[in-house]
PDB file of C-alpha atoms in Angstrom:
ATOM      1  CA  MET K   1      38.792 107.086  48.780  1.00 49.00           C
ATOM      2  CA  ILE K   2      37.236 106.653  51.607  1.00 51.00           C
ATOM      3  CA  GLU K   3      35.061 103.523  49.749  1.00 52.00           C
ATOM      4  CA  GLU K   4      38.460 102.180  48.913  1.00 52.00           C
ATOM      5  CA  ASP K   5      40.019 102.432  52.055  1.00 53.00           C
ATOM      6  CA  ALA K   6      36.816 100.737  53.495  1.00 51.00           C
ATOM      7  CA  ALA K   7      37.171  97.778  50.944  1.00 50.00           C
ATOM      8  CA  LEU K   8      40.847  97.375  52.054  1.00 48.00           C
ATOM      9  CA  ARG K   9      40.009  97.088  55.898  1.00 52.00           C
ATOM     10  CA  ASN K  10      37.003  94.809  55.291  1.00 50.00           C
ATOM     11  CA  GLY K  11      40.028  92.452  53.161  1.00 50.00           C
ATOM     12  CA  GLY K  12      38.969  92.976  49.557  1.00 47.00           C
ATOM     13  CA  SER K  13      40.827  93.340  46.454  1.00 47.00           C
ATOM     14  CA  GLY K  14      40.606  96.911  46.225  1.00 47.00           C
ATOM     15  CA  LEU K  15      38.543  96.418  43.148  1.00 48.00           C
ATOM     16  CA  SER K  16      34.965  97.747  41.950  1.00 51.00           C
ATOM     17  CA  GLY K  17      32.635  94.725  41.297  1.00 53.00           C
ATOM     18  CA  GLN K  18      32.483  95.174  37.856  1.00 51.00           C
ATOM     19  CA  TRP K  19      36.279  94.872  37.824  1.00 48.00           C
ATOM     20  CA  ALA K  20      36.188  92.248  39.776  1.00 50.00           C
ATOM     21  CA  ASP K  21      34.061  89.907  37.839  1.00 51.00           C
ATOM     22  CA  ALA K  22      36.075  90.669  34.687  1.00 49.00           C
ATOM     23  CA  ALA K  23      39.608  89.430  36.745  1.00 47.00           C
ATOM     24  CA  ALA K  24      37.819  86.594  37.906  1.00 49.00           C
ATOM     25  CA  ALA K  25      39.856  83.453  36.982  1.00 49.00           C
ATOM     26  CA  ARG K  26      37.950  81.012  34.345  1.00 51.00           C
ATOM     27  CA  PRO K  27      37.925  77.026  34.579  1.00 51.00           C
ATOM     28  CA  ARG K  28      41.006  75.234  32.530  1.00 53.00           C
ATOM     29  CA  THR K  29      40.012  72.495  29.914  1.00 54.00           C
ATOM     30  CA  THR K  30      40.403  69.210  31.601  1.00 67.00           C
ATOM     31  CA  GLU K  31      42.325  66.262  31.130  1.00 69.00           C
ATOM     32  CA  ARG K  32      39.082  64.480  29.809  1.00 69.00           C
ATOM     33  CA  HIS K  33      37.952  66.902  27.205  1.00 70.00           C
ATOM     34  CA  ILE K  34      41.222  66.325  25.993  1.00 75.00           C
ATOM     35  CA  THR K  35      41.142  62.660  25.519  1.00 77.00           C
ATOM     36  CA  VAL K  36      37.615  62.976  23.648  1.00 74.00           C
ATOM     37  CA  HIS K  37      39.035  65.268  21.475  1.00 77.00           C
ATOM     38  CA  LYS K  38      41.883  62.757  20.784  1.00 81.00           C
ATOM     39  CA  ARG K  39      39.473  59.701  20.328  1.00 81.00           C
ATOM     40  CA  LEU K  40      37.681  61.880  17.414  1.00 84.00           C
ATOM     41  CA  VAL K  41      40.498  62.991  15.516  1.00 85.00           C
ATOM     42  CA  MET K  42      41.778  59.386  15.880  1.00 86.00           C
ATOM     43  CA  GLY K  43      38.168  57.736  14.467  1.00 85.00           C
ATOM     44  CA  PHE K  44      38.487  60.309  11.524  1.00 85.00           C
ATOM     45  CA  ALA K  45      41.526  59.236  10.394  1.00 88.00           C
ATOM     46  CA  ILE K  46      40.447  55.425  10.938  1.00 91.00           C
ATOM     47  CA  SER K  47      37.550  56.684   8.644  1.00 87.00           C
ATOM     48  CA  ILE K  48      39.533  57.887   6.145  1.00 90.00           C
ATOM     49  CA  LEU K  49      42.018  55.134   5.941  1.00 89.00           C
ATOM     50  CA  ALA K  50      39.357  52.600   5.236  1.00 89.00           C
ATOM     51  CA  LEU K  51      38.059  54.549   2.455  1.00 88.00           C
ATOM     52  CA  LEU K  52      41.293  54.373   0.959  1.00 90.00           C
ATOM     53  CA  VAL K  53      41.586  50.312   1.158  1.00 89.00           C
ATOM     54  CA  VAL K  54      38.257  50.488  -0.216  1.00 89.00           C
ATOM     55  CA  THR K  55      39.048  52.812  -2.757  1.00 89.00           C
ATOM     56  CA  MET K  56      42.039  50.825  -3.721  1.00 88.00           C
ATOM     57  CA  ILE K  57      40.368  47.294  -4.140  1.00 90.00           C
ATOM     58  CA  ALA K  58      37.976  48.579  -6.465  1.00 86.00           C
ATOM     59  CA  VAL K  59      40.432  50.004  -8.621  1.00 86.00           C
ATOM     60  CA  LEU K  60      41.951  46.327  -8.603  1.00 86.00           C
ATOM     61  CA  LEU K  61      39.102  44.820  -9.164  1.00 85.00           C
ATOM     62  CA  SER K  62      38.442  46.922 -12.449  1.00 82.00           C
ATOM     63  CA  VAL K  63      41.497  46.539 -13.812  1.00 81.00           C
ATOM     64  CA  ARG K  64      41.223  42.477 -13.368  1.00 80.00           C
ATOM     65  CA  ILE K  65      37.888  42.441 -15.196  1.00 82.00           C
ATOM     66  CA  GLU K  66      39.385  44.537 -17.875  1.00 78.00           C
ATOM     67  CA  GLU K  67      42.108  41.839 -18.303  1.00 77.00           C
ATOM     68  CA  CYS K  68      39.948  38.882 -18.487  1.00 74.00           C
ATOM     69  CA  SER K  69      37.701  40.369 -21.014  1.00 70.00           C
ATOM     70  CA  SER K  70      40.557  41.082 -23.225  1.00 67.00           C
ATOM     71  CA  GLY K  71      41.850  37.614 -22.907  1.00 61.00           C
ATOM     72  CA  THR K  72      38.753  36.013 -23.831  1.00 58.00           C
ATOM     73  CA  ALA K  73      37.890  38.421 -26.695  1.00 52.00           C
ATOM     74  CA  SER K  74      41.642  37.461 -27.679  1.00 53.00           C
ATOM     75  CA  ASP K  75      40.714  33.578 -27.557  1.00 53.00           C
ATOM     76  CA  ASP K  76      37.559  33.741 -29.619  1.00 50.00           C
ATOM     77  CA  PRO K  77      39.091  33.864 -33.217  1.00 47.00           C
ATOM     78  CA  GLY K  78      41.166  30.650 -32.521  1.00 46.00           C
ATOM     79  CA  GLY K  79      38.067  28.999 -31.133  1.00 45.00           C
ATOM     80  CA  ARG K  80      35.695  29.810 -34.079  1.00 45.00           C
ATOM     81  CA  ALA K  81      38.607  28.594 -36.330  1.00 41.00           C
ATOM     82  CA  GLY K  82      38.315  25.144 -34.235  1.00 43.00           C
ATOM     83  CA  ASN K  83      35.183  24.955 -34.616  1.00 45.00           C
ATOM     84  CA  ARG K  84      35.240  25.481 -38.818  1.00 45.00           C
ATOM     85  CA  SER K  85      37.826  23.069 -38.913  1.00 42.00           C
ATOM     86  CA  VAL K  86      35.546  20.258 -37.107  1.00 41.00           C
ATOM     87  CA  PRO K  87      32.896  20.001 -40.201  1.00 43.00           C
ATOM     88  CA  ALA K  88      35.658  20.057 -42.480  1.00 41.00           C
ATOM     89  CA  ALA K  89      37.396  16.908 -40.964  1.00 41.00           C
ATOM     90  CA  ASN K  90      33.808  15.664 -40.719  1.00 47.00           C
ATOM     91  CA  ALA K  91      33.464  15.892 -44.453  1.00 40.00           C
ATOM     92  CA  ALA K  92      36.373  14.585 -45.390  1.00 43.00           C
ATOM     93  CA  ALA K  93      35.526  11.353 -43.022  1.00 42.00           C
ATOM     94  CA  ALA K  94      32.095  10.993 -44.432  1.00 43.00           C
ATOM     95  CA  PRO K  95      33.038   9.362 -47.847  1.00 44.00           C
ATOM     96  CA  ALA K  96      34.978   6.298 -45.865  1.00 45.00           C
ATOM     97  CA  GLY K  97      32.015   5.893 -43.673  1.00 46.00           C
ATOM     98  CA  SER K  98      29.246   5.805 -46.110  1.00 45.00           C
ATOM     99  CA  ALA K  99      31.278   3.419 -48.421  1.00 42.00           C
ATOM    100  CA  ARG K 100      31.541   1.044 -45.268  1.00 46.00           C
ATOM    101  CA  LEU K 101      27.908   1.564 -44.648  1.00 42.00           C
ATOM    102  CA  ASN K 102      26.969   0.812 -48.257  1.00 47.00           C
ATOM    103  CA  GLN K 103      29.387  -2.399 -48.042  1.00 46.00           C
ATOM    104  CA  ASN K 104      27.476  -3.932 -44.985  1.00 45.00           C
ATOM    105  CA  SER K 105      24.193  -3.201 -46.379  1.00 44.00           C
ATOM    106  CA  ALA K 106      24.975  -5.101 -49.368  1.00 44.00           C
ATOM    107  CA  GLY K 107      26.017  -8.056 -47.749  1.00 48.00           C
ATOM    108  CA  GLU K 108      23.240  -8.131 -45.204  1.00 49.00           C
ATOM    109  CA  THR K 109      19.426  -9.721 -46.425  1.00 50.00           C
ATOM    110  CA  PRO K 110      16.032  -8.983 -45.906  1.00 49.00           C
ATOM    111  CA  GLY K 111      15.537 -11.870 -43.146  1.00 51.00           C
ATOM    112  CA  SER K 112      18.638 -11.393 -41.401  1.00 53.00           C
ATOM    113  CA  ALA K 113      18.849 -12.055 -38.026  1.00 56.00           C
ATOM    114  CA  GLY K 114      19.771  -8.642 -36.958  1.00 58.00           C
ATOM    115  CA  GLU K 115      16.323  -7.014 -38.235  1.00 63.00           C
ATOM    116  CA  GLU K 116      14.502 -10.345 -36.652  1.00 64.00           C
ATOM    117  CA  THR K 117      16.287  -9.426 -33.154  1.00 64.00           C
ATOM    118  CA  VAL K 118      15.071  -5.960 -33.548  1.00 60.00           C
ATOM    119  CA  ALA K 119      11.409  -7.073 -34.576  1.00 66.00           C
ATOM    120  CA  LEU K 120      11.153  -9.269 -31.817  1.00 68.00           C
ATOM    121  CA  GLU K 121      12.255  -6.544 -28.985  1.00 68.00           C
ATOM    122  CA  ALA K 122       9.492  -4.243 -30.425  1.00 67.00           C
ATOM    123  CA  VAL K 123       7.045  -7.014 -30.208  1.00 64.00           C
ATOM    124  CA  ARG K 124       7.966  -8.007 -26.579  1.00 68.00           C
ATOM    125  CA  GLY K 125       8.236  -4.336 -25.640  1.00 65.00           C
ATOM    126  CA  GLU K 126       4.648  -3.897 -26.740  1.00 67.00           C
ATOM    127  CA  GLU K 127       3.487  -6.966 -25.163  1.00 64.00           C
ATOM    128  CA  GLU K 128       4.749  -5.577 -21.997  1.00 61.00           C
ATOM    129  CA  GLU K 129       3.154  -2.306 -22.108  1.00 60.00           C
ATOM    130  CA  GLU K 130       0.053  -3.794 -22.752  1.00 59.00           C
ATOM    131  CA  GLU K 131       0.313  -6.393 -20.191  1.00 57.00           C
ATOM    132  CA  TRP K 132       1.635  -4.241 -16.915  1.00 50.00           C
ATOM    133  CA  PRO K 133      -2.248  -2.261 -17.057  1.00 53.00           C
ATOM    134  CA  ARG K 134      -3.750  -5.755 -17.170  1.00 54.00           C
ATOM    135  CA  ARG K 135      -1.441  -6.941 -14.254  1.00 52.00           C
ATOM    136  CA  ARG K 136      -2.452  -4.005 -11.985  1.00 50.00           C
ATOM    137  CA  GLU K 137      -5.955  -4.419 -13.009  1.00 53.00           C
ATOM    138  CA  GLN K 138      -6.134  -8.353 -12.061  1.00 59.00           C
ATOM    139  CA  GLN K 139      -5.078  -7.420  -8.612  1.00 85.00           C
ATOM    140  CA  PRO K 140      -7.394  -4.587  -7.398  1.00 89.00           C
ATOM    141  CA  TRP K 141      -6.899  -6.406  -3.969  1.00 91.00           C
ATOM    142  CA  THR K 142      -3.351  -5.458  -3.649  1.00 90.00           C
ATOM    143  CA  LYS K 143      -4.021  -1.745  -2.799  1.00 90.00           C
ATOM    144  CA  LEU K 144      -4.794  -0.078   0.348  1.00 86.00           C
ATOM    145  CA  ARG K 145      -8.496   1.126  -0.875  1.00 89.00           C
ATOM    146  CA  LEU K 146     -11.286  -0.838  -2.355  1.00 91.00           C
ATOM    147  CA  PRO K 147     -12.353  -0.611  -6.049  1.00 91.00           C
ATOM    148  CA  GLY K 148     -14.536   2.057  -7.093  1.00 90.00           C
ATOM    149  CA  HIS K 149     -16.511  -0.013  -9.309  1.00 91.00           C
ATOM    150  CA  LEU K 150     -19.000  -1.798  -6.758  1.00 94.00           C
ATOM    151  CA  ARG K 151     -21.544   0.625  -4.699  1.00 94.00           C
ATOM    152  CA  PRO K 152     -23.314  -1.436  -1.663  1.00 94.00           C
ATOM    153  CA  LEU K 153     -26.839  -0.140  -1.483  1.00 94.00           C
ATOM    154  CA  HIS K 154     -28.492  -2.688   1.194  1.00 94.00           C
ATOM    155  CA  TYR K 155     -26.849  -4.642   4.035  1.00 93.00           C
ATOM    156  CA  ASN K 156     -28.585  -7.265   5.798  1.00 95.00           C
ATOM    157  CA  LEU K 157     -26.363  -8.990   8.725  1.00 94.00           C
ATOM    158  CA  MET K 158     -27.551 -12.042  10.844  1.00 95.00           C
ATOM    159  CA  LEU K 159     -24.771 -13.478  13.768  1.00 94.00           C
ATOM    160  CA  SER K 160     -24.948 -16.163  16.159  1.00 95.00           C
ATOM    161  CA  VAL K 161     -22.952 -15.876  19.028  1.00 94.00           C
ATOM    162  CA  PHE K 162     -21.377 -18.896  21.114  1.00 94.00           C
ATOM    163  CA  MET K 163     -20.139 -17.773  24.748  1.00 90.00           C
ATOM    164  CA  GLU K 164     -19.069 -21.744  25.127  1.00 91.00           C
ATOM    165  CA  ASN K 165     -16.257 -21.210  23.351  1.00 92.00           C
ATOM    166  CA  PHE K 166     -16.172 -17.546  22.280  1.00 92.00           C
ATOM    167  CA  THR K 167     -17.296 -17.709  18.757  1.00 94.00           C
ATOM    168  CA  PHE K 168     -19.614 -16.433  16.435  1.00 95.00           C
ATOM    169  CA  SER K 169     -20.945 -17.163  12.831  1.00 96.00           C
ATOM    170  CA  GLY K 170     -22.515 -15.160  10.810  1.00 95.00           C
ATOM    171  CA  GLU K 171     -24.745 -14.342   7.238  1.00 96.00           C
ATOM    172  CA  VAL K 172     -24.400 -11.084   5.605  1.00 95.00           C
ATOM    173  CA  ASN K 173     -26.757 -10.444   2.555  1.00 95.00           C
ATOM    174  CA  VAL K 174     -25.322  -7.498   0.453  1.00 95.00           C
ATOM    175  CA  GLN K 175     -27.235  -5.987  -2.311  1.00 94.00           C
ATOM    176  CA  VAL K 176     -24.691  -4.228  -4.625  1.00 94.00           C
ATOM    177  CA  GLU K 177     -24.873  -2.008  -7.747  1.00 94.00           C
ATOM    178  CA  CYS K 178     -21.920  -2.208 -10.425  1.00 94.00           C
ATOM    179  CA  LEU K 179     -20.837   0.743 -11.988  1.00 94.00           C
ATOM    180  CA  ASN K 180     -18.008  -0.175 -14.119  1.00 93.00           C
ATOM    181  CA  ALA K 181     -17.904  -4.364 -15.535  1.00 93.00           C
ATOM    182  CA  THR K 182     -15.453  -6.300 -13.515  1.00 93.00           C
ATOM    183  CA  ARG K 183     -14.774  -9.517 -12.627  1.00 93.00           C
ATOM    184  CA  TYR K 184     -13.597  -9.026  -8.932  1.00 94.00           C
ATOM    185  CA  ILE K 185     -15.624  -7.933  -5.628  1.00 95.00           C
ATOM    186  CA  VAL K 186     -13.435  -6.785  -2.856  1.00 95.00           C
ATOM    187  CA  LEU K 187     -14.561  -6.416   0.623  1.00 93.00           C
ATOM    188  CA  HIS K 188     -12.633  -5.326   4.023  1.00 93.00           C
ATOM    189  CA  ALA K 189     -12.334  -9.032   5.757  1.00 93.00           C
ATOM    190  CA  HIS K 190      -9.553 -10.164   8.728  1.00 90.00           C
ATOM    191  CA  ARG K 191      -9.249 -13.127  10.979  1.00 90.00           C
ATOM    192  CA  MET K 192     -12.019 -15.146   9.904  1.00 92.00           C
ATOM    193  CA  HIS K 193     -13.313 -18.342   8.100  1.00 95.00           C
ATOM    194  CA  ILE K 194     -15.417 -17.779   4.725  1.00 95.00           C
ATOM    195  CA  GLU K 195     -17.715 -20.719   4.289  1.00 95.00           C
ATOM    196  CA  ALA K 196     -19.654 -20.250   1.182  1.00 95.00           C
ATOM    197  CA  VAL K 197     -20.453 -17.425  -1.105  1.00 95.00           C
ATOM    198  CA  ARG K 198     -23.048 -16.563  -3.621  1.00 93.00           C
ATOM    199  CA  VAL K 199     -23.543 -13.725  -6.142  1.00 94.00           C
ATOM    200  CA  ALA K 200     -26.578 -13.538  -8.290  1.00 92.00           C
ATOM    201  CA  GLU K 201     -28.511 -10.756  -9.949  1.00 86.00           C
ATOM    202  CA  ASP K 202     -31.294 -11.163  -6.862  1.00 73.00           C
ATOM    203  CA  ARG K 203     -32.315 -13.785  -4.577  1.00 65.00           C
ATOM    204  CA  LEU K 204     -34.193 -15.867  -6.690  1.00 68.00           C
ATOM    205  CA  ALA K 205     -32.127 -15.700  -9.808  1.00 69.00           C
ATOM    206  CA  GLY K 206     -29.710 -18.609 -10.366  1.00 79.00           C
ATOM    207  CA  ALA K 207     -25.942 -17.580  -8.830  1.00 87.00           C
ATOM    208  CA  LEU K 208     -23.165 -16.436 -10.975  1.00 91.00           C
ATOM    209  CA  ASN K 209     -20.125 -18.986 -11.165  1.00 92.00           C
ATOM    210  CA  VAL K 210     -17.178 -18.125  -8.639  1.00 93.00           C
ATOM    211  CA  SER K 211     -13.859 -19.024  -9.887  1.00 93.00           C
ATOM    212  CA  GLU K 212     -12.353 -18.482  -6.555  1.00 94.00           C
ATOM    213  CA  PHE K 213     -12.233 -16.694  -3.324  1.00 95.00           C
ATOM    214  CA  PHE K 214      -9.846 -16.268  -0.648  1.00 95.00           C
ATOM    215  CA  LEU K 215      -8.622 -13.940   2.164  1.00 95.00           C
ATOM    216  CA  TYR K 216      -5.587 -11.345   1.461  1.00 95.00           C
ATOM    217  CA  PRO K 217      -4.125 -10.823   4.891  1.00 93.00           C
ATOM    218  CA  GLN K 218      -1.452  -7.916   3.480  1.00 93.00           C
ATOM    219  CA  THR K 219      -4.638  -5.314   2.856  1.00 93.00           C
ATOM    220  CA  GLN K 220      -7.332  -7.595   5.367  1.00 93.00           C
ATOM    221  CA  VAL K 221      -9.559  -7.718   2.362  1.00 94.00           C
ATOM    222  CA  PHE K 222     -11.600 -10.733   1.015  1.00 95.00           C
ATOM    223  CA  VAL K 223     -11.695 -11.235  -2.456  1.00 95.00           C
ATOM    224  CA  ILE K 224     -14.527 -12.978  -5.242  1.00 95.00           C
ATOM    225  CA  ILE K 225     -12.800 -14.026  -8.804  1.00 94.00           C
ATOM    226  CA  LEU K 226     -16.207 -14.369 -11.089  1.00 94.00           C
ATOM    227  CA  ASN K 227     -16.025 -16.422 -14.552  1.00 93.00           C
ATOM    228  CA  ARG K 228     -17.449 -13.571 -15.985  1.00 92.00           C
ATOM    229  CA  SER K 229     -17.806 -10.032 -15.695  1.00 92.00           C
ATOM    230  CA  LEU K 230     -20.573  -8.226 -13.736  1.00 93.00           C
ATOM    231  CA  GLU K 231     -22.547  -5.473 -15.907  1.00 92.00           C
ATOM    232  CA  GLU K 232     -22.461  -2.208 -15.509  1.00 92.00           C
ATOM    233  CA  GLN K 233     -25.777  -0.313 -14.088  1.00 90.00           C
ATOM    234  CA  ARG K 234     -27.224  -3.179 -12.799  1.00 92.00           C
ATOM    235  CA  SER K 235     -27.277  -4.792  -9.180  1.00 93.00           C
ATOM    236  CA  TYR K 236     -26.742  -7.916  -7.762  1.00 94.00           C
ATOM    237  CA  ASN K 237     -27.333 -10.135  -4.529  1.00 94.00           C
ATOM    238  CA  LEU K 238     -23.855 -10.889  -2.522  1.00 94.00           C
ATOM    239  CA  LYS K 239     -24.177 -13.808   0.252  1.00 94.00           C
ATOM    240  CA  ILE K 240     -21.674 -14.827   2.404  1.00 96.00           C
ATOM    241  CA  LEU K 241     -21.393 -17.488   5.290  1.00 97.00           C
ATOM    242  CA  TYR K 242     -18.761 -17.129   7.731  1.00 96.00           C
ATOM    243  CA  ASN K 243     -17.261 -18.014  10.953  1.00 95.00           C
ATOM    244  CA  ALA K 244     -15.011 -16.245  13.421  1.00 94.00           C
ATOM    245  CA  PRO K 245     -13.334 -16.446  17.103  1.00 94.00           C
ATOM    246  CA  ILE K 246     -14.590 -13.567  19.562  1.00 92.00           C
ATOM    247  CA  GLU K 247     -11.772 -11.124  20.061  1.00 88.00           C
ATOM    248  CA  ASN K 248      -9.786 -11.026  23.146  1.00 86.00           C
ATOM    249  CA  GLU K 249      -8.345  -7.442  21.911  1.00 84.00           C
ATOM    250  CA  LEU K 250     -10.037  -4.222  20.751  1.00 81.00           C
ATOM    251  CA  LEU K 251     -10.106  -5.847  17.277  1.00 79.00           C
ATOM    252  CA  GLY K 252     -13.540  -6.711  15.077  1.00 82.00           C
ATOM    253  CA  PHE K 253     -16.143  -8.360  17.300  1.00 85.00           C
ATOM    254  CA  PHE K 254     -14.551  -8.292  20.574  1.00 87.00           C
ATOM    255  CA  ARG K 255     -15.048  -9.341  24.267  1.00 87.00           C
ATOM    256  CA  SER K 256     -14.485  -7.514  27.625  1.00 86.00           C
ATOM    257  CA  SER K 257     -14.502  -8.155  31.275  1.00 84.00           C
ATOM    258  CA  TYR K 258     -15.027  -6.033  34.571  1.00 87.00           C
ATOM    259  CA  VAL K 259     -14.515  -7.214  38.143  1.00 89.00           C
ATOM    260  CA  LEU K 260     -17.353  -5.949  40.499  1.00 89.00           C
ATOM    261  CA  TYR K 261     -17.374  -7.011  44.113  1.00 90.00           C
ATOM    262  CA  GLY K 262     -14.189  -9.422  43.580  1.00 88.00           C
ATOM    263  CA  GLU K 263     -16.476 -10.953  40.928  1.00 88.00           C
ATOM    264  CA  ARG K 264     -15.290 -10.989  37.198  1.00 85.00           C
ATOM    265  CA  ARG K 265     -18.202 -10.822  34.756  1.00 79.00           C
TER     266      ARG K 265
END
């Protein structure tokens, strides 16, 4: 009693510490927690609904596939029957067609114009097939790469420069080895004038007859055509005399200048 009176005097509730803890007010569920619970329930409901929709779509697709397969199976007998009827129709029409062919063949003679035309076309086709590789072989200068039937072994070059008119003349002797028989010699050359050409087995032997020589600017090459082919595994000497201007640009044999102390050199 004395303790309870003291507690009442001190403004207490009049309960001991154990009972006071039990009687303390617990915190209530807040509105935020309620909102979270609602969202969870809503998400679960949406997932269930989506699962139902997917299941319905799968069922509809399976039914559709079964209908298509049954329709295809029902169409097969008619299609087979139609295919079987085609050979019969062809067999029925065959005698008439064969009779017409026999009549036409009986009316034609072995030397008819149709057979001659076919024979001429066949001959022309064979000639064109033979002529095409020949044309390609006859024009090796139209290709960007030099042909590989010749291999240079040694060069001997002499130049004479004329600074008065910025020209030069040259003489080049090239020893080449023939790897494959050919009538054509193709070299790189551009923007020059060829004065003379000589081809011989060596410097002392007689020269081979040159049919013609010319520059081909499209591929920047110089072409020599001989009257007869060079023989394989033999060496030949090629001599060319030429002249050309000294270019004022970075091309071939060119000239340049600079200014030093106000003087161009």
